[in-house]
Structure formats: C-alpha cells, structure tokens
Amino acid sequence: MAPPPRHLLLLPVLLLLVSLLSAAQMEPAHAAAGEGDHGEGARALLALLQRVQSGALRVLGPRDFDPKLYVDLPLAPGADRAAAEAAVAAVTTRGEMEAFLARYFARAGSDLVEADPPDFEAEPRGFLPRVASGEARAWALQVHALWKDLARRVAPSVAARPDRHTLLPLPGRVVVPGSRFREVYYWDSYWVVRGLLVSKMYDTAKDIVLNLVYLVEEYGFVLNGARSYYTNRSQPPLLSSMVLELYTATGDLGLVRRAFPSLLKEHSFWVSELHNVEIMDNHGRVHNLSRYQAMWNKPRPESATIDEELASKLNSTAAKEKLYHQIASAAESGWDFSSRWMSNSTDMTTLVTTFVIPVDLNTFICKMERDIAVFAELIGEKATAEIFSQASKARHTAIESLLWNSEMEQWLDYWLPTDGNCQGVYKWELKSQNRKIFASNFIPLWLNAHNSGLGPFLDEAKSVRVMRSLQTSGLVCPAGIATSVSNTGQQWDFPNGWAPLQHLIAEGLLNSGSTEAKEFAEDIATRWVRTNYAAYKSSGAMHEKYDVEACGKSGGGGEYKPQTGFGWSNGVLLAFLEELGWSQDKEIGCPS
C-alpha cells in the first residue's frame, strides 16, 4: 500500500507533551512479574503452579475442573518451592494430588483476609431516597450488605514474600467480584465504585481507586487483575471515570491531584504504538483510534489447559503463538469470549482481536480524555487541559468518521485487514465495518451522561435515532439487553446480558435530553432490576450475568461455571435504584 499524504496530526504532539508532563513525576514501570530476586521467584512459582494445574487435570479429570484454582494457590507456610517442583512429577492418583496440595500449598484466596469496611452501616443515612417500595428497599439493603462479604485486605505476607504468591500486594482495602474471582479486577471496579457511592462507602471506594493508581505506578497501566499472571494486559480503561465519580460525590481534590500523574501515564499506554492505529478517511484526513493488544503469546496461566487444548488444533508453533496472542487480547477487552472477535463465530481459533478497532474501547478513551481535561482545569494545569480537550474532540471526530454507520444508526467495530500487508496508515473502507449486532454498537450513548462541560457527544435527535435502532436490533429482550444476537455458546453472546452493558446504555439514554429515550432507559432498568430480584429470591445470590430471554434466570456459557457474588451486578443494581427509584406500587418481581 503506497504511503498516503500525511496531515498535521494532533496525537503525536499530544503524546510528546504528555510524556514530557509525566516524565518528571513517574518512576519506570516494573517488569511484568516484578524486579530482582522477587521477580524471578514469582515467575518460578507461576511456572510451578502451571505444572500443578496440568497435573491436576491429568489426575482429576476435566469434570468441574477450574484451571484458575491452581494458579491462585499460595505456597504453604514453611513449604519449599523446589521440593514442590520435585514432588509434583511423581503425583499420579487423586489421593496423591490431594496430599501434595495439602503439604505444599495454602487454600486459594487465603492470602486475602476478611476486612469489615469501617464505613459500612447497615442502613446508611440517605440511602436510596427514591425507593418507596418496602420490598424493593429490603432487598436493596441485602445487596448493600454484600459489600461486607466481598471486602478484603491483601495479607501482609504477600508484600513480605511476593515470590510465594501470585496475588499482588495492594495498599488499601479491596472489593472482589466473588466466587472464583478472588482478586481485584479493573473494569469491574468502576461499577463496584458506583455501588459503593450509593452505599455512602466513600472511604472504601477511595481505597479501590488508590489501589488501581498504585498498579499504574508499578506497571505503567492498570492490570486486568491484581495477579502476577495478569501483568501482560489491561482491561477497559475506566480509572478516570472512577476518579470523577468519587470527586463528584466528595469534592476530594486531593484524590484528583494524587491520581492525575497516573491518569496521564495510563493514557500514554492506551495511545502508544502498541494500541494506536492510524486510519485515513475518504476525505484524506488521518485519524487515530485504539485497539486491544496484550503483551503475550503464550497460554494464559489462569486458563493454560484450556488454551493449550484449543491450540492443539493448529499445526505450527507460530500459529499457536498467534492464537495465544489473540486470546489474551480478547481477555483484555473484558469480552472473553465473544463472536465479536472471531472471523468464524463457531471457531475460537479464528480470533482476530488485535485487528478489530472496538467501539467501546474508543468510547472509554474519549471519556478518559474528557476527564483528564476536567481534572487539569481543577488543579490549574490549563495547558494540559487544552491538550486533552482537543484530544477528546479528535477522538470524537474519529469515532463519528470511521465507526458510525448512518444506514444502521449504530457505531460499528472496524476490522483491519489481517493479511499483514499494510504498514503505517490504513485506508478506510465501508466494507470493513462489522455489520453484526452487538450491545457495544450502542456504548457511545454513554457519553451523553458525561459531557464534562465540553459539550454533548450526541444531539437529542441522533440519540433518538440510535434508540430506535436499538429497539429494532433484536438485542432488547424480556429481561434486559442481550450482548449479541448470535447464540454461539460464548458467554459474551446471546442470550447473556451483563450488568455493565445495561448500565452504560441506559445511563446514556437517560441523559440524552429525550423524554422518549428516558422512558426507554427506565424500561431497560426495570427489566434488569426485576430479573436480578427474581434470581436473588430463588438462589439467594447476585449473579455475574443473566439470561435475558426469561426473567429470573442466571446466565451460562463460556469456559467456567457461572459465578455469584457479584461486584458489578450489585453496583449496577444499586445505581439503577439510586438513579430511577422504585415507587410504592411498582411490582418488583417478574411480570406475570
């Protein structure tokens, strides 16, 4: 492809300025698993745990087998790693495996200790003032109480001996999602924070944010999760949104100042060469958008046995490494897994995640740039505020120019050519927009709710057109918005609905300026609240995902059993009740 004419681009200038702004404030990021002897020890432990994982599958069999369990095991007090390495090869029976694990390892999750949040109150003052229904309020207080069950602290032994844990040390209290997810996760934390703010747990919410800031300081970006095996990738970037929500609730300017250098550093990560793509539109203008791209081409340690089995269908080492890279990059998206990332929706080996320019990722980065502009104004960094204001406008223009489809009235992921022939700037082609329907096609609506004083992302008329496109998309179901319209067996496809997607879309519609759109947002939220309630009443738990075809049904599919707890589901439920209330005479259960 011949080099296209180049234009003066904002982003390279921005990157240079941002690097200069942050260079004096930031220490170099640590290596992926830490530095020095501790780093070597952590890598050696992870290698051992992967051998244990493979051995456990061989000995115990695939039924109810969760590979993540084994890489979450800390070494037992007094246990010697080298002795465990020598012993694991001799394990051949279930009894021997059980004895081996009992001798050398502590229970998964035991390096997190329970920590009652000091700012928890059974019924906080001012809690959900718009919820008039006694039944809805009683249930909301039960969900609110789940924060105590999910609150933890990282045990001091993790910082003292990081070579004996895959868990990473964190300075403050944490709130875990629940069940097999025994550590902090990045994008989950945004909705956990939203829920904690409804629960008036401002100190706990601040701890969560500062933990993520700490990860940026240590690694140069927020990790997918706080484990040594997650240091190769991030997740959808919502740290700036957490800071903004907390600042809006508390006026804590000190938090803004504390987080600001890390937000600059995280932005640099997401617009770096690793993630940035240049695309020239039909008018000769060059735009910059970002993609997911993990720094990894091996099996994910937490799912190594699954990845290795999938890659066994491929013949060459190079093909397997490419697949592992695409798998890890899909995990960075948070949508692991979905037909959204596959060239053949029935074949996971056709993942092409790094060749997809995602609508939602660029929405989140546009929001990040708006947020940083606001923070820079607050702390008197006016030049930086202008840089990021212009950056957000440039990304807004890129999203509208390259991802918007006026025929469908949706934003569509853009697929880059996978033949590898193009270097430098890609030439935009309409046929490269992915016309398949996913909930992510509507995520830019969310920017309606967060214009940060920089003007609306969408006008009211366009929001209404997008709403009508959503209404006829096939995504809107009896119990909420489905993730896609294709039932592939993947958990980020039909018929599963996920709390974050309900909230992002509904909050955008709610703030579009249209009465019709607001009523539709309330309808989406009502369907979601009712299915959460019905499932809670029948199971006694909040669920990670729900089947939106039927009210009260939890979700399924994917590479692990459905999980309960559950951080972001709790947060979205509380946020919906805070935003929309629940009247005295409104039925909380499934409609008959």
XYZ file of C-alpha atoms in Angstrom:
592
model
C 0.000 0.000 0.000
C 1.529 3.336 -1.064
C 2.094 5.842 1.720
C -0.840 8.293 1.826
C -0.491 12.049 2.114
C 0.090 12.951 5.748
C -1.577 15.735 7.658
C -0.576 17.504 10.795
C -1.852 15.159 13.477
C -2.814 16.113 16.984
C -1.946 12.824 18.607
C 1.853 12.734 18.077
C 2.059 16.249 19.521
C -0.161 15.181 22.398
C 1.947 12.107 23.100
C 5.131 14.157 23.208
C 3.594 16.707 25.562
C 2.072 14.056 27.793
C 5.393 12.220 28.041
C 7.114 15.467 28.998
C 4.389 16.242 31.538
C 4.644 12.869 33.201
C 8.349 12.049 32.845
C 9.373 14.008 35.906
C 6.555 12.563 38.001
C 6.774 8.856 37.261
C 9.177 6.087 38.122
C 9.827 3.489 35.414
C 7.297 0.664 35.352
C 8.427 -2.597 36.844
C 8.987 -5.672 34.742
C 5.974 -7.885 34.155
C 6.374 -10.056 37.232
C 8.357 -7.656 39.387
C 12.082 -6.997 39.611
C 15.119 -8.675 41.058
C 15.017 -11.875 43.126
C 11.345 -11.411 43.954
C 10.509 -11.212 40.252
C 12.434 -14.384 39.495
C 10.774 -16.136 42.408
C 7.311 -15.036 41.295
C 7.937 -16.324 37.774
C 9.259 -19.612 39.120
C 6.198 -20.008 41.345
C 3.853 -19.362 38.418
C 5.703 -21.934 36.315
C 5.330 -24.467 39.128
C 1.621 -23.717 39.517
C 1.042 -24.237 35.810
C 2.650 -27.673 36.129
C 0.372 -28.354 39.095
C -2.586 -27.210 37.002
C -1.690 -29.593 34.166
C -1.082 -32.436 36.608
C -4.390 -31.833 38.373
C -6.261 -32.015 35.069
C -4.476 -35.240 34.190
C -5.170 -36.829 37.568
C -8.583 -35.402 38.468
C -10.123 -35.282 35.018
C -11.984 -32.467 33.252
C -15.272 -32.648 35.150
C -15.777 -29.470 37.214
C -12.123 -28.627 36.614
C -11.236 -24.947 37.047
C -7.649 -24.232 35.994
C -7.627 -20.843 37.727
C -7.857 -22.503 41.140
C -4.338 -23.892 40.831
C -2.543 -20.701 39.835
C -4.182 -18.894 42.760
C -2.574 -21.211 45.333
C -0.010 -19.603 47.644
C 2.841 -21.686 48.973
C 2.047 -23.007 52.438
C 3.992 -21.563 55.391
C 7.276 -23.421 55.600
C 6.826 -25.165 52.238
C 9.796 -25.183 49.897
C 9.143 -24.384 46.255
C 11.999 -26.515 44.987
C 10.712 -29.505 46.943
C 7.256 -28.984 45.472
C 8.775 -28.859 41.981
C 10.485 -32.179 42.598
C 7.385 -33.786 44.091
C 4.781 -32.794 41.511
C 6.148 -35.052 38.797
C 5.535 -38.122 40.959
C 1.817 -37.405 41.520
C -0.303 -39.973 39.662
C -3.507 -40.513 41.682
C -6.255 -38.369 43.166
C -5.120 -39.204 46.684
C -1.523 -38.270 45.902
C -2.662 -34.981 44.353
C -4.758 -34.133 47.410
C -1.835 -34.941 49.739
C 0.578 -32.958 47.550
C -1.639 -29.881 47.561
C -2.223 -30.103 51.322
C 1.504 -30.357 52.004
C 2.838 -27.606 49.776
C 0.051 -25.079 49.310
C -2.407 -22.987 51.281
C -6.007 -22.574 50.202
C -6.646 -20.367 47.159
C -7.724 -16.978 48.456
C -6.211 -17.474 51.900
C -3.709 -14.678 51.210
C -6.668 -12.292 51.218
C -8.079 -11.658 54.671
C -11.593 -10.517 55.518
C -11.783 -6.838 56.323
C -15.001 -5.294 57.566
C -15.193 -1.877 55.906
C -15.241 0.743 58.687
C -17.553 2.961 56.613
C -20.235 0.270 56.269
C -23.557 0.937 58.006
C -26.475 -1.477 57.904
C -28.739 1.315 56.652
C -26.783 4.405 55.655
C -28.320 7.822 56.130
C -29.801 8.998 52.825
C -29.734 5.527 51.271
C -31.919 5.265 48.123
C -34.342 8.096 48.934
C -36.389 7.429 45.786
C -37.101 3.773 46.625
C -40.550 3.866 48.230
C -41.388 0.166 47.858
C -40.748 -1.657 51.121
C -39.983 -4.918 49.317
C -37.529 -3.270 46.935
C -35.861 -1.397 49.791
C -35.453 -4.501 51.963
C -33.797 -6.317 49.076
C -31.560 -3.344 48.247
C -30.306 -3.369 51.835
C -29.466 -7.071 51.477
C -27.466 -6.300 48.324
C -25.824 -3.372 50.119
C -24.793 -5.802 52.892
C -22.921 -7.921 50.341
C -20.125 -5.339 50.332
C -19.078 -6.753 53.713
C -18.897 -10.262 52.215
C -16.756 -9.098 49.292
C -14.423 -6.771 51.220
C -10.868 -7.990 51.806
C -7.332 -6.897 52.513
C -4.244 -8.404 50.945
C -2.402 -10.244 53.711
C 0.896 -8.631 54.821
C 2.721 -11.847 53.857
C 2.110 -11.060 50.154
C 4.238 -7.895 50.243
C 6.783 -9.565 52.529
C 7.233 -12.628 50.299
C 5.863 -11.938 46.804
C 7.747 -14.985 45.498
C 5.257 -17.210 47.367
C 2.057 -15.730 45.912
C 0.553 -14.939 42.535
C -1.583 -12.360 44.329
C -0.098 -8.862 44.110
C 0.205 -6.572 47.130
C -2.151 -3.593 47.241
C -2.076 -0.720 49.732
C -5.785 -0.474 50.595
C -8.924 -2.486 51.161
C -10.286 -4.322 48.146
C -13.704 -5.488 46.975
C -13.509 -8.667 44.920
C -16.136 -9.688 42.352
C -16.855 -13.003 44.095
C -16.528 -16.811 43.786
C -13.512 -17.798 41.631
C -12.552 -14.149 41.204
C -10.529 -13.754 44.386
C -8.679 -10.597 43.393
C -9.346 -7.053 42.205
C -10.383 -6.654 38.556
C -10.031 -3.450 36.606
C -13.257 -2.668 34.816
C -15.397 -4.461 37.404
C -14.160 -1.863 39.861
C -15.954 1.009 38.118
C -19.374 -0.443 38.888
C -18.254 -1.534 42.332
C -17.323 2.108 42.976
C -20.682 3.279 41.616
C -22.432 0.934 44.040
C -20.244 1.879 46.980
C -21.071 5.541 46.411
C -24.780 4.701 46.590
C -23.965 2.879 49.849
C -22.184 6.020 51.151
C -18.958 3.990 51.496
C -16.686 6.755 50.278
C -13.522 5.583 52.046
C -13.782 2.066 50.632
C -14.401 3.470 47.143
C -11.315 5.688 47.520
C -9.221 2.678 48.573
C -10.269 0.862 45.401
C -9.256 3.813 43.240
C -5.915 4.235 45.004
C -5.185 0.529 44.572
C -5.566 0.966 40.818
C -3.414 4.107 40.891
C -0.778 2.025 42.671
C -0.866 -0.536 39.847
C -0.280 2.217 37.284
C 2.679 3.455 39.301
C 4.119 -0.049 39.497
C 3.417 -1.352 35.993
C 2.636 1.631 33.778
C -1.040 0.682 33.348
C -3.890 -0.853 35.326
C -3.607 -4.617 35.124
C -6.516 -6.842 34.078
C -6.464 -8.031 37.696
C -4.157 -7.952 40.697
C -2.290 -11.196 39.969
C 1.196 -11.769 38.608
C -0.323 -13.666 35.673
C -2.322 -10.585 34.612
C 0.681 -8.302 34.124
C 0.614 -8.874 30.355
C -2.609 -6.958 29.663
C -5.072 -4.361 30.918
C -8.876 -4.141 30.689
C -11.352 -1.479 29.502
C -9.907 1.784 30.875
C -12.281 3.340 33.390
C -9.934 4.654 36.089
C -10.542 8.300 35.204
C -14.283 7.643 35.423
C -13.866 6.244 38.938
C -11.870 9.306 39.996
C -14.514 11.610 38.534
C -17.384 9.783 40.257
C -15.595 9.960 43.597
C -14.677 13.609 43.153
C -18.255 14.463 42.188
C -19.556 12.701 45.307
C -16.999 14.025 47.795
C -15.208 17.052 46.333
C -11.899 15.353 47.181
C -9.458 17.445 45.169
C -6.549 15.715 46.906
C -7.578 12.471 45.216
C -7.589 14.219 41.836
C -4.063 15.536 42.436
C -2.889 12.123 43.629
C -4.340 10.263 40.643
C -3.545 12.806 37.938
C 0.006 11.668 37.024
C -1.209 8.066 36.820
C -4.056 9.067 34.512
C -1.539 10.723 32.188
C 0.575 7.590 32.307
C -2.391 5.319 31.606
C -3.455 7.489 28.678
C 0.048 7.198 27.235
C -0.262 3.411 27.446
C -3.547 3.360 25.513
C -2.346 5.710 22.750
C 1.100 4.154 22.463
C 2.261 2.293 19.368
C 1.069 -0.945 20.983
C -2.583 0.127 20.802
C -2.797 3.059 18.386
C -3.887 2.676 14.760
C -3.916 5.388 12.096
C -6.733 5.308 9.537
C -7.283 7.760 6.689
C -10.899 8.569 5.853
C -12.319 9.239 2.391
C -11.519 12.941 2.708
C -7.808 12.326 3.236
C -7.892 13.049 6.965
C -5.859 10.754 9.207
C -7.474 9.683 12.482
C -6.107 7.827 15.496
C -8.070 5.099 17.239
C -7.051 2.378 19.685
C -7.358 -1.403 19.824
C -6.810 -4.139 22.381
C -3.426 -5.826 22.228
C -1.988 -7.937 25.031
C 1.758 -8.294 25.531
C 1.618 -12.072 25.448
C 1.868 -15.013 23.032
C 1.635 -17.976 25.412
C -1.283 -19.757 27.079
C -2.932 -17.583 29.734
C -1.638 -19.090 33.000
C -5.093 -18.947 34.610
C -6.571 -20.906 31.679
C -3.487 -22.631 30.281
C -5.007 -26.092 29.961
C -7.975 -24.632 28.049
C -5.779 -22.573 25.729
C -3.429 -25.479 25.071
C -6.308 -27.757 24.151
C -7.672 -25.162 21.728
C -4.246 -24.583 20.179
C -3.751 -28.328 19.695
C -5.934 -27.936 16.583
C -3.124 -25.898 14.994
C -0.011 -27.400 13.497
C 2.815 -24.891 13.928
C 4.352 -23.153 16.918
C 3.955 -19.807 15.145
C 0.217 -20.385 14.591
C -0.226 -21.345 18.240
C 1.607 -18.235 19.432
C -0.585 -16.055 17.219
C -3.684 -17.695 18.688
C -2.441 -17.224 22.265
C -1.838 -13.532 21.493
C -5.388 -13.134 20.174
C -6.863 -14.981 23.174
C -5.036 -12.755 25.675
C -6.044 -9.654 23.701
C -9.698 -10.729 23.799
C -9.296 -11.129 27.571
C -8.004 -7.549 27.690
C -11.298 -6.442 26.113
C -13.294 -7.838 29.044
C -15.444 -9.679 26.465
C -13.833 -13.073 26.892
C -15.170 -14.552 24.792
C -17.480 -13.437 22.008
C -18.118 -13.986 18.326
C -17.346 -10.268 18.126
C -13.647 -11.133 17.909
C -13.871 -14.167 15.570
C -13.793 -14.336 11.783
C -15.747 -17.600 12.136
C -18.188 -17.387 15.034
C -18.134 -21.169 15.563
C -14.342 -21.491 15.763
C -12.317 -19.928 18.582
C -9.087 -20.474 16.655
C -10.234 -17.676 14.305
C -9.914 -14.949 16.965
C -8.563 -11.748 15.378
C -8.959 -9.376 18.330
C -5.960 -7.181 17.523
C -7.334 -6.482 14.052
C -10.566 -5.021 15.450
C -10.955 -1.321 16.285
C -13.593 -1.537 19.052
C -16.389 0.987 19.503
C -16.450 0.678 23.287
C -12.693 0.970 23.875
C -12.544 4.224 21.951
C -15.607 5.492 23.786
C -13.842 4.847 27.095
C -10.636 6.560 25.923
C -12.631 9.564 24.649
C -14.211 9.742 28.109
C -10.769 9.439 29.717
C -9.501 12.364 27.653
C -12.513 14.477 28.638
C -11.988 13.570 32.292
C -8.285 14.448 32.241
C -9.146 17.821 30.704
C -11.558 18.477 33.574
C -9.028 17.377 36.215
C -6.295 19.510 34.643
C -8.557 22.574 34.909
C -9.320 21.743 38.534
C -5.659 21.622 39.523
C -4.576 24.592 37.422
C -2.887 22.732 34.568
C -4.553 24.814 31.854
C -2.199 23.855 29.022
C -2.739 20.171 29.733
C -6.494 20.775 29.915
C -6.451 22.243 26.420
C -4.356 19.363 25.065
C -6.769 16.762 26.372
C -9.838 18.745 25.387
C -8.540 18.737 21.834
C -7.606 15.047 22.087
C -11.131 14.110 23.121
C -12.598 16.153 20.274
C -10.233 14.477 17.812
C -11.232 11.020 19.045
C -14.908 12.011 18.924
C -14.402 13.012 15.287
C -12.597 9.727 14.591
C -15.398 7.679 16.151
C -18.005 9.520 14.110
C -15.969 9.424 10.880
C -14.810 5.806 10.963
C -17.177 3.823 13.191
C -20.587 5.459 12.685
C -22.905 3.760 10.188
C -25.729 6.073 9.136
C -27.707 3.305 7.483
C -27.872 1.186 10.652
C -27.821 4.203 13.017
C -25.193 2.414 15.102
C -21.437 2.566 15.666
C -19.686 -0.489 14.281
C -16.340 -2.081 15.093
C -13.861 -1.621 12.251
C -11.865 -4.623 11.057
C -8.326 -4.077 9.789
C -7.005 -6.339 7.026
C -5.472 -9.487 8.519
C -3.063 -10.203 5.676
C -0.365 -8.037 7.240
C 0.448 -6.213 4.025
C -0.455 -2.721 5.193
C 2.161 -0.703 7.010
C 1.572 2.709 8.539
C -1.764 4.328 7.748
C -4.764 2.195 6.791
C -7.251 3.396 4.177
C -10.838 3.356 5.478
C -13.334 1.187 3.634
C -17.049 0.911 4.377
C -16.967 -2.860 3.881
C -14.567 -3.178 6.819
C -17.199 -2.088 9.329
C -18.565 -5.163 11.103
C -22.316 -5.022 10.481
C -23.118 -7.719 13.041
C -25.155 -6.518 16.002
C -23.597 -6.297 19.463
C -24.550 -4.288 22.518
C -21.212 -2.488 22.130
C -22.603 -0.802 18.993
C -24.596 1.439 21.342
C -21.999 2.206 24.035
C -21.184 5.740 22.736
C -24.614 6.748 24.042
C -22.946 6.675 27.470
C -21.038 9.842 26.647
C -24.383 11.677 26.854
C -24.186 11.182 30.612
C -20.659 12.526 30.931
C -20.006 15.522 28.710
C -17.607 17.032 31.293
C -18.583 20.535 30.262
C -17.119 20.004 26.787
C -20.479 19.848 25.038
C -22.751 16.903 24.257
C -21.403 13.922 22.361
C -24.733 13.440 20.565
C -27.607 15.754 19.895
C -31.051 14.702 21.058
C -32.289 13.820 17.581
C -29.387 11.459 16.916
C -29.790 9.845 20.327
C -33.422 9.097 19.487
C -32.433 7.562 16.140
C -29.881 5.363 17.900
C -32.507 4.396 20.483
C -34.903 3.315 17.746
C -32.139 1.305 16.119
C -31.577 -0.435 19.451
C -35.302 -1.118 19.808
C -35.359 -2.944 16.449
C -31.921 -4.570 16.791
C -33.052 -7.838 18.364
C -30.976 -7.100 21.476
C -33.831 -5.935 23.704
C -35.275 -8.964 25.483
C -37.771 -9.569 28.310
C -35.079 -9.338 30.993
C -32.694 -6.776 29.524
C -30.265 -6.131 26.684
C -28.519 -9.178 25.206
C -24.822 -8.961 24.444
C -25.313 -10.046 20.822
C -27.966 -11.637 18.630
C -25.883 -14.772 17.952
C -26.083 -17.772 20.275
C -22.583 -19.235 19.962
C -22.180 -20.726 23.443
C -19.704 -17.958 24.302
C -20.595 -16.039 27.441
C -20.378 -12.612 25.762
C -23.034 -13.559 23.217
C -26.793 -14.167 23.224
C -28.704 -14.863 25.441
C -26.477 -13.461 28.166
C -26.932 -9.947 29.480
C -24.262 -8.260 31.600
C -24.760 -5.540 34.188
C -22.182 -3.080 32.746
C -23.796 -3.073 29.318
C -27.260 -2.421 30.746
C -25.919 0.490 32.757
C -23.784 2.099 30.049
C -26.628 2.109 27.527
C -29.429 3.027 29.933
C -27.432 5.852 31.509
C -26.701 7.253 28.060
C -30.359 7.154 27.064
C -31.375 8.637 30.392
C -29.209 11.695 29.739
C -29.970 12.180 26.047
C -32.464 15.007 26.592
C -35.309 12.983 25.077
C -38.347 12.083 27.172
C -38.923 9.056 24.941
C -35.346 7.869 25.424
C -35.570 8.410 29.183
C -38.712 6.264 29.326
C -36.945 3.543 27.336
C -33.950 3.709 29.703
C -36.299 3.264 32.649
C -37.856 0.269 30.895
C -34.436 -1.353 30.384
C -33.519 -0.730 34.024
C -36.858 -2.090 35.241
C -36.419 -5.325 33.291
C -32.912 -5.691 34.675
C -33.837 -4.968 38.290
C -36.696 -7.454 38.149
C -34.575 -10.290 36.764
C -31.914 -9.599 39.421
C -34.573 -9.674 42.124
C -36.223 -12.877 40.928
C -32.892 -14.676 40.601
C -31.855 -13.475 44.066
C -35.089 -14.714 45.609
C -34.720 -18.157 44.025
C -30.964 -18.604 44.546
C -30.064 -16.295 47.431
C -27.314 -14.731 45.324
C -26.471 -11.986 42.860
C -25.063 -13.388 39.635
C -22.223 -12.441 37.309
C -24.542 -12.482 34.266
C -28.177 -13.222 33.431
C -30.091 -14.945 30.643
C -32.219 -12.115 29.289
C -34.685 -14.377 27.497
C -36.510 -15.078 30.777
C -36.944 -13.051 33.961
C -35.079 -14.506 36.939
C -32.692 -16.741 35.026
C -28.921 -16.587 35.541
C -26.578 -16.741 32.562
C -24.334 -19.516 31.304
C -21.841 -20.453 28.611
C -18.135 -19.742 28.454
C -15.112 -21.518 29.874
C -16.076 -21.592 33.568
C -19.139 -22.200 35.712
C -21.477 -19.236 36.324
C -20.311 -17.197 39.306
C -22.089 -15.425 42.122
C -21.214 -12.545 44.436
C -21.201 -10.330 42.450
C -19.421 -6.975 42.455
C -20.568 -5.248 39.295
C -24.070 -6.706 39.378
C -24.503 -5.324 42.905
C -23.152 -1.934 41.845
C -25.396 -1.602 38.800
C -28.472 -2.683 40.741
C -27.844 -0.036 43.404
C -27.004 2.609 40.785
C -30.257 1.938 38.911
C -32.283 2.201 42.107
C -30.477 5.427 43.022
C -30.997 6.976 39.598
C -34.542 5.818 38.904
C -36.069 4.890 42.261
C -38.892 2.384 42.733
C -42.422 3.523 43.523
C -44.577 2.053 46.269
C -46.990 0.398 43.857
C -44.457 -0.835 41.282
C -44.088 -4.629 41.203
C -40.520 -5.726 41.957
C -40.910 -9.331 40.841
C -41.204 -10.757 37.332
C -44.327 -9.617 35.486
C -46.975 -12.317 35.323
